[in-house]
């Protein structure tokens, strides 16, 4: 996204034209609430919005979404985190006028967690479901602090979560690609997805960084403080 200003409140746009990337609904800082909430309460909270279809699938009616975004969430035993995640992400993505749905990929059993493999499985399943063109790989405990952190894809793979509170809002190292990343379907296929060999936490993001660069891409990141995230405790 370039340096263009965000559109004014009274801006009108057409249902027959692409949604702008810098909408007046995107006000910046999000009021983050990590207090516990149940999935039933989330259902109740969003039940009034009849446009949300199964899987949280939503598309804007007042403009044509620039991206069709599948949000993939690797999951095991984080039942208290998931509703908090939805509480924040659904309104944010609606404000960004993206078409989106969520895919929660749950690992059963007691084997060591394999985050990367879950992402690959989620990608394959999501592609059977709909013609998504942008995929966001999102840890369930990462909550964006700014709704101007636009969840569309671009010419280069995107690393969204550049400043995490648990790392004192500092990028741990330049090749860090963890937490939340996004690639077009074409980019993800070109790099041949995530590695399946990483059991346990860590390593798979560094490998993804290498795959991205090996394929001739660079990684783009949000400017300034747009990439700030809160980690759910």
PDB file of C-alpha atoms in Angstrom:
ATOM      1  CA  UNK A   1       0.000   0.000   0.000  1.00  0.00           C
ATOM      2  CA  UNK A   2       1.357   3.398  -0.936  1.00  0.00           C
ATOM      3  CA  UNK A   3       1.275   6.600   1.036  1.00  0.00           C
ATOM      4  CA  UNK A   4      -2.248   7.618  -0.059  1.00  0.00           C
ATOM      5  CA  UNK A   5      -4.455   9.070   2.681  1.00  0.00           C
ATOM      6  CA  UNK A   6      -7.384   7.149   4.147  1.00  0.00           C
ATOM      7  CA  UNK A   7     -10.691   8.094   2.586  1.00  0.00           C
ATOM      8  CA  UNK A   8     -13.022  10.574   4.321  1.00  0.00           C
ATOM      9  CA  UNK A   9     -16.165   9.475   6.210  1.00  0.00           C
ATOM     10  CA  UNK A  10     -18.504  10.776   3.487  1.00  0.00           C
ATOM     11  CA  UNK A  11     -16.757   8.948   0.656  1.00  0.00           C
ATOM     12  CA  UNK A  12     -19.217   7.011  -1.511  1.00  0.00           C
ATOM     13  CA  UNK A  13     -18.225   4.069  -3.664  1.00  0.00           C
ATOM     14  CA  UNK A  14     -19.944   1.739  -6.055  1.00  0.00           C
ATOM     15  CA  UNK A  15     -21.056  -1.883  -5.611  1.00  0.00           C
ATOM     16  CA  UNK A  16     -19.744  -2.369  -9.165  1.00  0.00           C
ATOM     17  CA  UNK A  17     -16.211  -1.157  -8.475  1.00  0.00           C
ATOM     18  CA  UNK A  18     -13.316  -2.639  -6.433  1.00  0.00           C
ATOM     19  CA  UNK A  19     -13.266  -1.763  -2.726  1.00  0.00           C
ATOM     20  CA  UNK A  20     -10.634   0.876  -1.884  1.00  0.00           C
ATOM     21  CA  UNK A  21      -7.707  -0.294   0.256  1.00  0.00           C
ATOM     22  CA  UNK A  22      -7.822   2.685   2.621  1.00  0.00           C
ATOM     23  CA  UNK A  23     -11.404   2.899   3.821  1.00  0.00           C
ATOM     24  CA  UNK A  24     -12.887   5.360   6.327  1.00  0.00           C
ATOM     25  CA  UNK A  25     -13.938   2.411   8.555  1.00  0.00           C
ATOM     26  CA  UNK A  26     -10.270   1.619   9.118  1.00  0.00           C
ATOM     27  CA  UNK A  27      -9.736   3.974  12.029  1.00  0.00           C
ATOM     28  CA  UNK A  28      -6.381   2.720  13.233  1.00  0.00           C
ATOM     29  CA  UNK A  29      -5.931   1.504  16.796  1.00  0.00           C
ATOM     30  CA  UNK A  30      -8.246  -1.340  17.835  1.00  0.00           C
ATOM     31  CA  UNK A  31      -9.687  -1.507  21.329  1.00  0.00           C
ATOM     32  CA  UNK A  32      -8.375  -4.947  22.322  1.00  0.00           C
ATOM     33  CA  UNK A  33     -10.338  -7.007  24.815  1.00  0.00           C
ATOM     34  CA  UNK A  34      -8.702 -10.304  25.814  1.00  0.00           C
ATOM     35  CA  UNK A  35     -11.223 -11.123  28.537  1.00  0.00           C
ATOM     36  CA  UNK A  36     -12.694 -14.602  28.236  1.00  0.00           C
ATOM     37  CA  UNK A  37     -15.698 -15.144  25.987  1.00  0.00           C
ATOM     38  CA  UNK A  38     -17.324 -18.386  24.829  1.00  0.00           C
ATOM     39  CA  UNK A  39     -17.921 -19.498  21.237  1.00  0.00           C
ATOM     40  CA  UNK A  40     -21.671 -19.446  21.986  1.00  0.00           C
ATOM     41  CA  UNK A  41     -21.370 -15.789  22.930  1.00  0.00           C
ATOM     42  CA  UNK A  42     -19.492 -15.128  19.680  1.00  0.00           C
ATOM     43  CA  UNK A  43     -22.311 -16.814  17.729  1.00  0.00           C
ATOM     44  CA  UNK A  44     -24.792 -14.627  19.573  1.00  0.00           C
ATOM     45  CA  UNK A  45     -22.714 -11.490  19.027  1.00  0.00           C
ATOM     46  CA  UNK A  46     -22.575 -11.947  15.249  1.00  0.00           C
ATOM     47  CA  UNK A  47     -25.964 -13.661  14.756  1.00  0.00           C
ATOM     48  CA  UNK A  48     -27.566 -10.310  13.862  1.00  0.00           C
ATOM     49  CA  UNK A  49     -25.285 -10.132  10.819  1.00  0.00           C
ATOM     50  CA  UNK A  50     -27.201 -12.353   8.409  1.00  0.00           C
ATOM     51  CA  UNK A  51     -24.516 -11.895   5.742  1.00  0.00           C
ATOM     52  CA  UNK A  52     -22.037 -14.072   7.678  1.00  0.00           C
ATOM     53  CA  UNK A  53     -22.302 -17.579   6.243  1.00  0.00           C
ATOM     54  CA  UNK A  54     -21.015 -20.893   7.694  1.00  0.00           C
ATOM     55  CA  UNK A  55     -17.274 -20.829   8.363  1.00  0.00           C
ATOM     56  CA  UNK A  56     -17.484 -17.099   8.988  1.00  0.00           C
ATOM     57  CA  UNK A  57     -17.632 -16.580   5.205  1.00  0.00           C
ATOM     58  CA  UNK A  58     -18.468 -12.950   4.462  1.00  0.00           C
ATOM     59  CA  UNK A  59     -18.249 -10.683   1.463  1.00  0.00           C
ATOM     60  CA  UNK A  60     -19.054  -6.975   1.169  1.00  0.00           C
ATOM     61  CA  UNK A  61     -22.125  -5.836  -0.741  1.00  0.00           C
ATOM     62  CA  UNK A  62     -21.193  -2.184  -1.234  1.00  0.00           C
ATOM     63  CA  UNK A  63     -18.094  -2.823  -3.384  1.00  0.00           C
ATOM     64  CA  UNK A  64     -16.213  -5.686  -5.055  1.00  0.00           C
ATOM     65  CA  UNK A  65     -13.616  -7.164  -2.654  1.00  0.00           C
ATOM     66  CA  UNK A  66     -10.032  -6.856  -3.884  1.00  0.00           C
ATOM     67  CA  UNK A  67      -9.071 -10.147  -2.292  1.00  0.00           C
ATOM     68  CA  UNK A  68     -10.770 -13.415  -1.413  1.00  0.00           C
ATOM     69  CA  UNK A  69      -8.947 -14.311   1.807  1.00  0.00           C
ATOM     70  CA  UNK A  70      -8.776 -17.706   3.516  1.00  0.00           C
ATOM     71  CA  UNK A  71      -7.551 -17.283   7.106  1.00  0.00           C
ATOM     72  CA  UNK A  72      -5.887 -20.520   8.281  1.00  0.00           C
ATOM     73  CA  UNK A  73      -5.531 -21.097  12.027  1.00  0.00           C
ATOM     74  CA  UNK A  74      -3.487 -24.067  13.348  1.00  0.00           C
ATOM     75  CA  UNK A  75      -5.124 -25.292  16.522  1.00  0.00           C
ATOM     76  CA  UNK A  76      -4.864 -27.559  19.528  1.00  0.00           C
ATOM     77  CA  UNK A  77      -6.219 -27.001  23.046  1.00  0.00           C
ATOM     78  CA  UNK A  78      -6.556 -23.233  22.704  1.00  0.00           C
ATOM     79  CA  UNK A  79     -10.318 -23.164  23.219  1.00  0.00           C
ATOM     80  CA  UNK A  80     -10.235 -19.955  25.252  1.00  0.00           C
ATOM     81  CA  UNK A  81      -8.216 -18.146  22.550  1.00  0.00           C
ATOM     82  CA  UNK A  82     -10.383 -18.879  19.519  1.00  0.00           C
ATOM     83  CA  UNK A  83     -13.460 -16.796  20.521  1.00  0.00           C
ATOM     84  CA  UNK A  84     -11.224 -13.831  21.463  1.00  0.00           C
ATOM     85  CA  UNK A  85      -9.581 -14.132  18.048  1.00  0.00           C
ATOM     86  CA  UNK A  86     -12.961 -14.052  16.252  1.00  0.00           C
ATOM     87  CA  UNK A  87     -14.176 -11.142  18.370  1.00  0.00           C
ATOM     88  CA  UNK A  88     -11.435  -8.960  16.890  1.00  0.00           C
ATOM     89  CA  UNK A  89     -10.776 -10.392  13.429  1.00  0.00           C
ATOM     90  CA  UNK A  90     -14.339 -10.516  12.085  1.00  0.00           C
ATOM     91  CA  UNK A  91     -15.053  -6.769  12.484  1.00  0.00           C
ATOM     92  CA  UNK A  92     -11.556  -5.849  11.291  1.00  0.00           C
ATOM     93  CA  UNK A  93     -11.819  -7.833   8.054  1.00  0.00           C
ATOM     94  CA  UNK A  94     -15.330  -6.512   7.457  1.00  0.00           C
ATOM     95  CA  UNK A  95     -14.042  -2.947   7.870  1.00  0.00           C
ATOM     96  CA  UNK A  96     -11.327  -3.726   5.330  1.00  0.00           C
ATOM     97  CA  UNK A  97     -14.026  -4.898   2.906  1.00  0.00           C
ATOM     98  CA  UNK A  98     -12.288  -8.167   2.158  1.00  0.00           C
ATOM     99  CA  UNK A  99     -14.108 -11.375   1.329  1.00  0.00           C
ATOM    100  CA  UNK A 100     -12.979 -13.906   3.931  1.00  0.00           C
ATOM    101  CA  UNK A 101     -13.574 -17.143   5.794  1.00  0.00           C
ATOM    102  CA  UNK A 102     -11.793 -18.939   8.629  1.00  0.00           C
ATOM    103  CA  UNK A 103     -10.348 -22.454   8.584  1.00  0.00           C
ATOM    104  CA  UNK A 104      -9.423 -23.898  11.989  1.00  0.00           C
ATOM    105  CA  UNK A 105      -7.101 -26.856  11.420  1.00  0.00           C
ATOM    106  CA  UNK A 106      -7.038 -28.933  14.581  1.00  0.00           C
ATOM    107  CA  UNK A 107      -4.381 -31.500  15.432  1.00  0.00           C
ATOM    108  CA  UNK A 108      -5.708 -34.388  17.515  1.00  0.00           C
ATOM    109  CA  UNK A 109      -3.768 -36.925  19.557  1.00  0.00           C
ATOM    110  CA  UNK A 110      -0.741 -36.358  21.740  1.00  0.00           C
ATOM    111  CA  UNK A 111       2.015 -36.135  19.148  1.00  0.00           C
ATOM    112  CA  UNK A 112       4.198 -33.028  19.090  1.00  0.00           C
ATOM    113  CA  UNK A 113       2.458 -30.097  17.409  1.00  0.00           C
ATOM    114  CA  UNK A 114       3.211 -29.631  13.696  1.00  0.00           C
ATOM    115  CA  UNK A 115       2.095 -26.101  12.843  1.00  0.00           C
ATOM    116  CA  UNK A 116       3.513 -26.136   9.316  1.00  0.00           C
ATOM    117  CA  UNK A 117       1.816 -29.384   8.316  1.00  0.00           C
ATOM    118  CA  UNK A 118      -1.504 -28.072   9.630  1.00  0.00           C
ATOM    119  CA  UNK A 119      -1.112 -25.021   7.380  1.00  0.00           C
ATOM    120  CA  UNK A 120      -0.487 -27.270   4.358  1.00  0.00           C
ATOM    121  CA  UNK A 121      -3.560 -29.371   5.187  1.00  0.00           C
ATOM    122  CA  UNK A 122      -5.626 -26.205   5.678  1.00  0.00           C
ATOM    123  CA  UNK A 123      -4.473 -24.828   2.336  1.00  0.00           C
ATOM    124  CA  UNK A 124      -5.463 -28.019   0.487  1.00  0.00           C
ATOM    125  CA  UNK A 125      -8.890 -28.085   2.175  1.00  0.00           C
ATOM    126  CA  UNK A 126      -9.561 -24.375   1.629  1.00  0.00           C
ATOM    127  CA  UNK A 127      -8.758 -24.698  -2.076  1.00  0.00           C
ATOM    128  CA  UNK A 128     -11.406 -27.419  -2.434  1.00  0.00           C
ATOM    129  CA  UNK A 129     -13.924 -25.107  -0.842  1.00  0.00           C
ATOM    130  CA  UNK A 130     -13.738 -21.869  -2.822  1.00  0.00           C
ATOM    131  CA  UNK A 131     -11.635 -19.910  -5.313  1.00  0.00           C
ATOM    132  CA  UNK A 132      -9.563 -18.054  -2.703  1.00  0.00           C
ATOM    133  CA  UNK A 133      -6.699 -15.980  -4.089  1.00  0.00           C
ATOM    134  CA  UNK A 134      -5.010 -14.878  -0.823  1.00  0.00           C
ATOM    135  CA  UNK A 135      -4.139 -17.029   2.192  1.00  0.00           C
ATOM    136  CA  UNK A 136      -3.319 -15.721   5.673  1.00  0.00           C
ATOM    137  CA  UNK A 137      -1.436 -18.077   8.016  1.00  0.00           C
ATOM    138  CA  UNK A 138      -2.443 -16.886  11.478  1.00  0.00           C
ATOM    139  CA  UNK A 139      -1.532 -18.009  14.989  1.00  0.00           C
ATOM    140  CA  UNK A 140      -4.661 -18.025  17.163  1.00  0.00           C
ATOM    141  CA  UNK A 141      -3.092 -16.018  19.996  1.00  0.00           C
ATOM    142  CA  UNK A 142      -2.029 -13.053  17.806  1.00  0.00           C
ATOM    143  CA  UNK A 143      -4.431 -10.094  17.820  1.00  0.00           C
ATOM    144  CA  UNK A 144      -3.702  -7.139  15.501  1.00  0.00           C
ATOM    145  CA  UNK A 145      -3.654  -3.794  17.292  1.00  0.00           C
ATOM    146  CA  UNK A 146      -4.355  -1.685  14.203  1.00  0.00           C
ATOM    147  CA  UNK A 147      -7.097  -2.243  11.626  1.00  0.00           C
ATOM    148  CA  UNK A 148      -5.059  -0.382   9.002  1.00  0.00           C
ATOM    149  CA  UNK A 149      -2.855  -3.470   8.825  1.00  0.00           C
ATOM    150  CA  UNK A 150      -4.528  -4.504   5.568  1.00  0.00           C
ATOM    151  CA  UNK A 151      -5.033  -8.283   5.246  1.00  0.00           C
ATOM    152  CA  UNK A 152      -4.913  -8.379   1.450  1.00  0.00           C
ATOM    153  CA  UNK A 153      -2.035  -9.978  -0.430  1.00  0.00           C
ATOM    154  CA  UNK A 154       0.414  -8.309  -2.815  1.00  0.00           C
ATOM    155  CA  UNK A 155       3.132  -8.800  -5.374  1.00  0.00           C
ATOM    156  CA  UNK A 156       5.399 -10.132  -2.621  1.00  0.00           C
ATOM    157  CA  UNK A 157       4.649 -12.422   0.339  1.00  0.00           C
ATOM    158  CA  UNK A 158       3.636 -10.394   3.387  1.00  0.00           C
ATOM    159  CA  UNK A 159       4.758 -10.633   6.997  1.00  0.00           C
ATOM    160  CA  UNK A 160       2.050  -8.915   9.041  1.00  0.00           C
ATOM    161  CA  UNK A 161       3.095  -9.488  12.671  1.00  0.00           C
ATOM    162  CA  UNK A 162       6.294  -7.449  12.796  1.00  0.00           C
ATOM    163  CA  UNK A 163       5.943  -6.002  16.311  1.00  0.00           C
ATOM    164  CA  UNK A 164       4.662  -8.363  18.988  1.00  0.00           C
ATOM    165  CA  UNK A 165       4.152  -7.192  22.555  1.00  0.00           C
ATOM    166  CA  UNK A 166       5.907 -10.268  23.992  1.00  0.00           C
ATOM    167  CA  UNK A 167       9.035  -9.253  22.025  1.00  0.00           C
ATOM    168  CA  UNK A 168       8.800  -5.671  23.329  1.00  0.00           C
ATOM    169  CA  UNK A 169       7.403  -4.634  19.917  1.00  0.00           C
ATOM    170  CA  UNK A 170      10.774  -5.277  18.281  1.00  0.00           C
ATOM    171  CA  UNK A 171      11.338  -7.579  15.314  1.00  0.00           C
ATOM    172  CA  UNK A 172      13.380 -10.440  16.862  1.00  0.00           C
ATOM    173  CA  UNK A 173      15.624 -10.729  13.784  1.00  0.00           C
ATOM    174  CA  UNK A 174      15.402  -9.590  10.178  1.00  0.00           C
ATOM    175  CA  UNK A 175      14.467 -13.003   8.769  1.00  0.00           C
ATOM    176  CA  UNK A 176      11.639 -13.436  11.287  1.00  0.00           C
ATOM    177  CA  UNK A 177       8.504 -14.578   9.434  1.00  0.00           C
ATOM    178  CA  UNK A 178       6.405 -15.844  12.344  1.00  0.00           C
ATOM    179  CA  UNK A 179       2.976 -15.231  13.823  1.00  0.00           C
ATOM    180  CA  UNK A 180       0.989 -13.953  10.855  1.00  0.00           C
ATOM    181  CA  UNK A 181       2.004 -14.146   7.203  1.00  0.00           C
ATOM    182  CA  UNK A 182       0.164 -13.971   3.895  1.00  0.00           C
ATOM    183  CA  UNK A 183       0.787 -15.247   0.376  1.00  0.00           C
ATOM    184  CA  UNK A 184      -1.244 -15.378  -2.786  1.00  0.00           C
ATOM    185  CA  UNK A 185      -2.302 -18.868  -3.821  1.00  0.00           C
ATOM    186  CA  UNK A 186       0.113 -18.594  -6.754  1.00  0.00           C
ATOM    187  CA  UNK A 187       3.023 -17.633  -4.451  1.00  0.00           C
ATOM    188  CA  UNK A 188       2.263 -20.443  -1.993  1.00  0.00           C
ATOM    189  CA  UNK A 189       2.207 -23.006  -4.792  1.00  0.00           C
ATOM    190  CA  UNK A 190       5.436 -21.642  -6.269  1.00  0.00           C
ATOM    191  CA  UNK A 191       7.317 -22.037  -2.962  1.00  0.00           C
ATOM    192  CA  UNK A 192       5.755 -25.500  -2.514  1.00  0.00           C
ATOM    193  CA  UNK A 193       4.072 -24.605   0.780  1.00  0.00           C
ATOM    194  CA  UNK A 194       5.432 -25.068   4.284  1.00  0.00           C
ATOM    195  CA  UNK A 195       7.912 -27.815   5.191  1.00  0.00           C
ATOM    196  CA  UNK A 196       6.226 -30.852   6.789  1.00  0.00           C
ATOM    197  CA  UNK A 197       9.259 -31.965   8.771  1.00  0.00           C
ATOM    198  CA  UNK A 198       9.090 -29.519  11.721  1.00  0.00           C
ATOM    199  CA  UNK A 199       7.557 -31.151  14.797  1.00  0.00           C
ATOM    200  CA  UNK A 200       7.356 -28.863  17.816  1.00  0.00           C
ATOM    201  CA  UNK A 201       7.423 -25.068  17.841  1.00  0.00           C
ATOM    202  CA  UNK A 202       9.921 -23.128  15.768  1.00  0.00           C
ATOM    203  CA  UNK A 203      11.997 -23.488  12.645  1.00  0.00           C
ATOM    204  CA  UNK A 204       9.214 -23.726  10.085  1.00  0.00           C
ATOM    205  CA  UNK A 205       8.955 -19.937   9.670  1.00  0.00           C
ATOM    206  CA  UNK A 206      12.680 -19.582   9.011  1.00  0.00           C
ATOM    207  CA  UNK A 207      12.382 -22.350   6.428  1.00  0.00           C
ATOM    208  CA  UNK A 208       9.431 -20.525   4.838  1.00  0.00           C
ATOM    209  CA  UNK A 209      11.531 -17.341   4.660  1.00  0.00           C
ATOM    210  CA  UNK A 210      14.215 -19.318   2.803  1.00  0.00           C
ATOM    211  CA  UNK A 211      11.665 -20.870   0.438  1.00  0.00           C
ATOM    212  CA  UNK A 212      10.231 -17.429  -0.347  1.00  0.00           C
ATOM    213  CA  UNK A 213      13.668 -16.012  -1.219  1.00  0.00           C
ATOM    214  CA  UNK A 214      14.719 -19.125  -3.124  1.00  0.00           C
ATOM    215  CA  UNK A 215      11.634 -18.614  -5.332  1.00  0.00           C
ATOM    216  CA  UNK A 216      12.824 -15.077  -6.108  1.00  0.00           C
ATOM    217  CA  UNK A 217      10.475 -13.166  -3.816  1.00  0.00           C
ATOM    218  CA  UNK A 218      11.160 -10.588  -1.139  1.00  0.00           C
ATOM    219  CA  UNK A 219       9.025 -10.166   1.987  1.00  0.00           C
ATOM    220  CA  UNK A 220       6.960  -7.019   2.449  1.00  0.00           C
ATOM    221  CA  UNK A 221       5.972  -5.671   5.870  1.00  0.00           C
ATOM    222  CA  UNK A 222       3.549  -3.061   7.249  1.00  0.00           C
ATOM    223  CA  UNK A 223       4.993   0.405   7.801  1.00  0.00           C
ATOM    224  CA  UNK A 224       5.620   1.977  11.207  1.00  0.00           C
ATOM    225  CA  UNK A 225       3.405   0.668  13.987  1.00  0.00           C
ATOM    226  CA  UNK A 226       0.785  -0.935  11.747  1.00  0.00           C
ATOM    227  CA  UNK A 227       2.344  -4.364  12.390  1.00  0.00           C
ATOM    228  CA  UNK A 228       1.793  -4.279  16.170  1.00  0.00           C
ATOM    229  CA  UNK A 229       0.147  -7.351  17.733  1.00  0.00           C
ATOM    230  CA  UNK A 230      -0.982  -8.344  21.184  1.00  0.00           C
ATOM    231  CA  UNK A 231      -0.367 -11.892  22.346  1.00  0.00           C
ATOM    232  CA  UNK A 232      -3.287 -13.444  24.250  1.00  0.00           C
ATOM    233  CA  UNK A 233      -1.888 -14.628  27.581  1.00  0.00           C
TER     234      UNK A 233
END
